[in-house]
Amino acid sequence: VCFIPGGLDCSVSFVSHVLGKVCVHGRQKEILGVLVPHLTDLTKSDCIWQRICWRLVECVPDRWMEAVVLGFVQGAPGADVLSRLLGNLVVKNKKAQFVVTQKMLLLQYGHTTAVLQNLLGYLSLDSLRRTLLLRVLQELLETWSSSSAVKHSPAEQQLYISKAILICLSHLKEPEIESCRQELLTSMMEGVKCHLDSSLPQLRRLGMVVAESISLKINSEGPVLKFEYEEDDETRELKSLLVQTPPFCVVPSLPDDDRSEKAGAALLLVPESNEKPHTVALVMPDEEMDAELDSDDDLTPYDMSEDKELKIRAPVYIRDCIEVLTGSRSEDVDKWEATVKALESLVRKNPAATREVSVELAKILLHLEEKICIEGFVELRQRAQVAVLTTDPIPVAKYLTSQFYSLNYSLRQRMDILDVLVLAAQELSCPKFHGKIKHSGAQKPCIQLLPGSDSSKDWRRIVDERIKSKTRRFDMGQSHVELASRPNEFNSVAGHFFFPLIQHFDRPLTTFDLLGEDHLVLGRLVHTLAILMYLAVNTVAVTAMGKALLEFVWALRFHTDSYVRQGLLSCISSLLLSVPMERILADMTEELLETQSWLGDVMEKDPDGDCRRLALQNLLLMENLKKKLEAVPS
Amino acid sequence: MALPPLDPQFVLRGTSAAVHTLHFSCGSPEPDIPLLFSGSENGFIHVWNLKTRRVDTALDGHGRKSVYCVETMGGKDRLLSQGRDQRICLWDLAEGRTSVTDSVFTEHVGFCRCSLLKVAQGRWLMAMAARSLEEVQILELPSKTSVCTLKPEVGAKLGMPMCLKLWQLSCDSQPVLLAGYEDGSVVLWNVSMGKALSQLICHQEPVMSLDFDAEKAKGISGSSEKVLSIWSLNEQQNLQVYKTHKLVNAGISDITIRPDKKILATAGWDHRIRIFGWKKLKPLAVLDYHTATVHCVSFSDHSTPRERLLAAGSRDQRISVWSIYAQT
């Protein structure tokens, strides 16, 4: 587009109309793909072209403004370019302001991080617009710290808002932070509480990262908030947003950079110089020593072959182990440590002896606390518990499930009980010899249920693979791998693991209310039941278990916690995979139909993406299985 | 060709408590009886007759609190003992007496053994850990006057002093103190001026025990970790690490160098006593007799070399006495 300067009064409103119409018809990319680069070049140094551009966008009618602004924000290569192109449009035009400050940030969440950077950078570049930036930050923080938003909005939206908050923070200057320090602090406290309450680890991490960043900004000198969490790509990306590298104001800050670089280099040099004398001192005496005559050769050494590392021996009998573990003598800590380490193998080698004292041993292990610091204590204890449970399943399962619903246990202990039950069930139901994993045709990936792991993630993976393998197997016929067969040890005990857990979930105790505050444990319980159901395939009790599980799922299907809902959907998957389809259709017809309609509902309306996906998978699975049943001649 | 493992020459039983400290007094010629003093956890100091191998006297001066240091002051008639009752007692044992002539109230609640050095006839310097956490006090005995207090600088974070050794190069030179601290460092102090000459970080864990060879200006320290650290003192009075020796099992309670500077013995938490050659720290023997932590080792001061003995006291309430490398 050529322009002849010289006082020609020109109206660009026609062009604005054309632009608006094209954009609203969805052709933003095409037209702006051509327009924006040209305008970028032209407006780089030419003020007149800048004004023309501003006039262009200002004249776009309101009904098309949203599409145009959206297009520009998405198409601009950087915040400074956007600033040149749009000018103070957001201040002058109400519709543009709404789109930029409300719609794109709070009502939509599909935009990329680059778009967010553009948008928020644009707001920060002019003093008139900075007030908008602060307002935007306040509103974002309000959403971030609202507990209902944390509970009900999808994880992707929460990630988006967190990113926006971090980018806003990176743009704030000291005086602005001063002025809103108190509000930042209040929002941070409220927000971090809601986030930590969530059952989904991703949300908890998001909350932690954002809270750390806010604390860093408001307390730059004093102690800052620091959480412990595993770093992953998401957290690293989030943290990188907090640092802005302004591209065009490099020059004034160069001297500062130089100084800080030098200081850094000086710091590095100092420790090095300290170390050198030591190394020098070490080298020389060695050389000297070699030259000296050795009069020590006169002294003949004695036989020192017996001199080995001192090993504290663990007890060899189970009852001795019990004595050591319950003993109050604080002196024998070495023996205690050795016992804890040796217990699992002892239990497995002496099943008869273990059966005599199984419940007592289970009780001791459940209450065993780390007397002295041992590496891997939690894992050692868990493995010992699993060993005891698999050696004598029925009494120990009875004990553990009753303790799950008893008073005065911590949440951690209750979840430990669930983990132990699952691991033991897996061991009992797996057609492999203990210690050696034979890769069977139906792959069963290891379920990691140690504390801190994300069992919902693994569960998804397991269900996916199982669904894939199951569907494939029907199509291809029998798998060719012949497995060494063993009686299914889980068959006789599946009911003992399953039914006591499902029985009392709706009876609150003083210290434990599954349906109330302790929804984290409820989530874990639901996932545990799903796994137990899945492992109960080919057992006699599977149909009864299925029926009970369906009722359980039905009662809890509207639970507000998405982790619980994911668990419920996993229960349905396990049910469909484990209970033979004939039995489902025969005994649970109405329930199945009701479940189907519920699944459809979830698939369309549930805010959580994982729930929707699981519901869809369940529906597909149901269809597949029904079809296969009809296809096979009875 | 290695010699077969050694057995103790004899074992002294009868303390009925863990043995924490030992000291020989065998220097006087016949007809004086060679003696071994031992301090136990039950507060008794036993005087063992090495001819009859029985207890001659039992001294009770620390109110049944553990005795963790015994030393003779110029002969077997004067004894110094330090106990967990926060006192250092001076005993007069001449002519069969068993009385405490004097005592120093140290107010020290730790386990740091004091160190004695004879500076003149009838005059000793004693270094001991004092009441304040990081301080070492030097007293003159028997007058009990304070010579100086050695305070590390503020912020040094050395922790408690764990072991002390006072020494001087010759009779007329300045006395110096080597102190091992809780943070694993050994500090050389000039006693007369009261300031630190050099500091060396020898270990990552507290220094449990140290000993020093003034002639060769070389010292050795042991800690709760698996490493023995040998360090030397150069002309500028600076400590430098000489070498380190890795042990089979962690933990050393006591180290002592034989008076002829040929061998040294370490008392280990793994119930074993190890003998090394002092020149190159060549492992010579592992003496395996005790069934619990060995708390202390001590070489005798026999004038005849072939009568020399090594004694070790352990938590299993026995004192093992060995004759090792006595011929050299």
PDB file of C-alpha atoms in Angstrom, chain A residues 324-325 333 335-344 363-386 412-413 416 420 450-451:
ATOM      1  CA  VAL A 324      13.093 -56.728  68.128  1.00  0.00           C
ATOM      2  CA  LEU A 325      10.498 -54.541  66.460  1.00  0.00           C
ATOM      3  CA  VAL A 333      19.113 -49.744  66.938  1.00  0.00           C
ATOM      4  CA  LYS A 335      19.549 -54.780  65.205  1.00  0.00           C
ATOM      5  CA  TRP A 336      16.283 -52.941  64.590  1.00  0.00           C
ATOM      6  CA  GLU A 337      17.603 -51.634  61.320  1.00  0.00           C
ATOM      7  CA  ALA A 338      18.840 -55.044  60.247  1.00  0.00           C
ATOM      8  CA  THR A 339      15.483 -56.569  61.155  1.00  0.00           C
ATOM      9  CA  VAL A 340      13.512 -54.068  59.128  1.00  0.00           C
ATOM     10  CA  LYS A 341      15.712 -54.753  56.139  1.00  0.00           C
ATOM     11  CA  ALA A 342      15.530 -58.526  56.431  1.00  0.00           C
ATOM     12  CA  LEU A 343      11.868 -58.881  57.331  1.00  0.00           C
ATOM     13  CA  GLU A 344      10.351 -59.245  53.882  1.00  0.00           C
ATOM     14  CA  LYS A 363      -0.446 -54.813  63.335  1.00  0.00           C
ATOM     15  CA  ILE A 364       3.178 -54.117  64.223  1.00  0.00           C
ATOM     16  CA  LEU A 365       4.012 -53.123  60.665  1.00  0.00           C
ATOM     17  CA  LEU A 366       1.013 -50.844  60.347  1.00  0.00           C
ATOM     18  CA  HIS A 367       2.100 -48.936  63.402  1.00  0.00           C
ATOM     19  CA  LEU A 368       5.846 -49.144  62.778  1.00  0.00           C
ATOM     20  CA  GLU A 369       7.468 -45.780  62.849  1.00  0.00           C
ATOM     21  CA  GLU A 370      10.887 -44.865  61.633  1.00  0.00           C
ATOM     22  CA  LYS A 371      12.889 -45.095  64.835  1.00  0.00           C
ATOM     23  CA  ILE A 372      16.145 -44.203  63.149  1.00  0.00           C
ATOM     24  CA  CYS A 373      16.699 -42.915  59.683  1.00  0.00           C
ATOM     25  CA  ILE A 374      16.890 -45.811  57.241  1.00  0.00           C
ATOM     26  CA  GLU A 375      17.070 -45.365  53.533  1.00  0.00           C
ATOM     27  CA  GLY A 376      13.930 -46.575  51.848  1.00  0.00           C
ATOM     28  CA  PHE A 377      12.138 -47.216  55.122  1.00  0.00           C
ATOM     29  CA  VAL A 378       8.685 -46.661  53.674  1.00  0.00           C
ATOM     30  CA  GLU A 379       9.310 -49.084  50.863  1.00  0.00           C
ATOM     31  CA  LEU A 380      10.791 -51.703  53.174  1.00  0.00           C
ATOM     32  CA  ARG A 381       7.788 -51.500  55.450  1.00  0.00           C
ATOM     33  CA  GLN A 382       5.356 -51.698  52.567  1.00  0.00           C
ATOM     34  CA  ARG A 383       7.055 -54.711  51.050  1.00  0.00           C
ATOM     35  CA  ALA A 384       7.027 -56.472  54.382  1.00  0.00           C
ATOM     36  CA  GLN A 385       3.327 -55.733  54.739  1.00  0.00           C
ATOM     37  CA  VAL A 386       2.609 -57.055  51.262  1.00  0.00           C
ATOM     38  CA  ARG A 412      -1.462 -41.523  55.373  1.00  0.00           C
ATOM     39  CA  GLN A 413      -1.937 -44.791  57.252  1.00  0.00           C
ATOM     40  CA  ASP A 416      -1.039 -47.104  53.049  1.00  0.00           C
ATOM     41  CA  VAL A 420      -0.789 -52.655  50.485  1.00  0.00           C
ATOM     42  CA  LEU A 450       4.251 -45.658  46.608  1.00  0.00           C
ATOM     43  CA  PRO A 451       3.497 -42.332  48.274  1.00  0.00           C
TER      44      PRO A 451
END
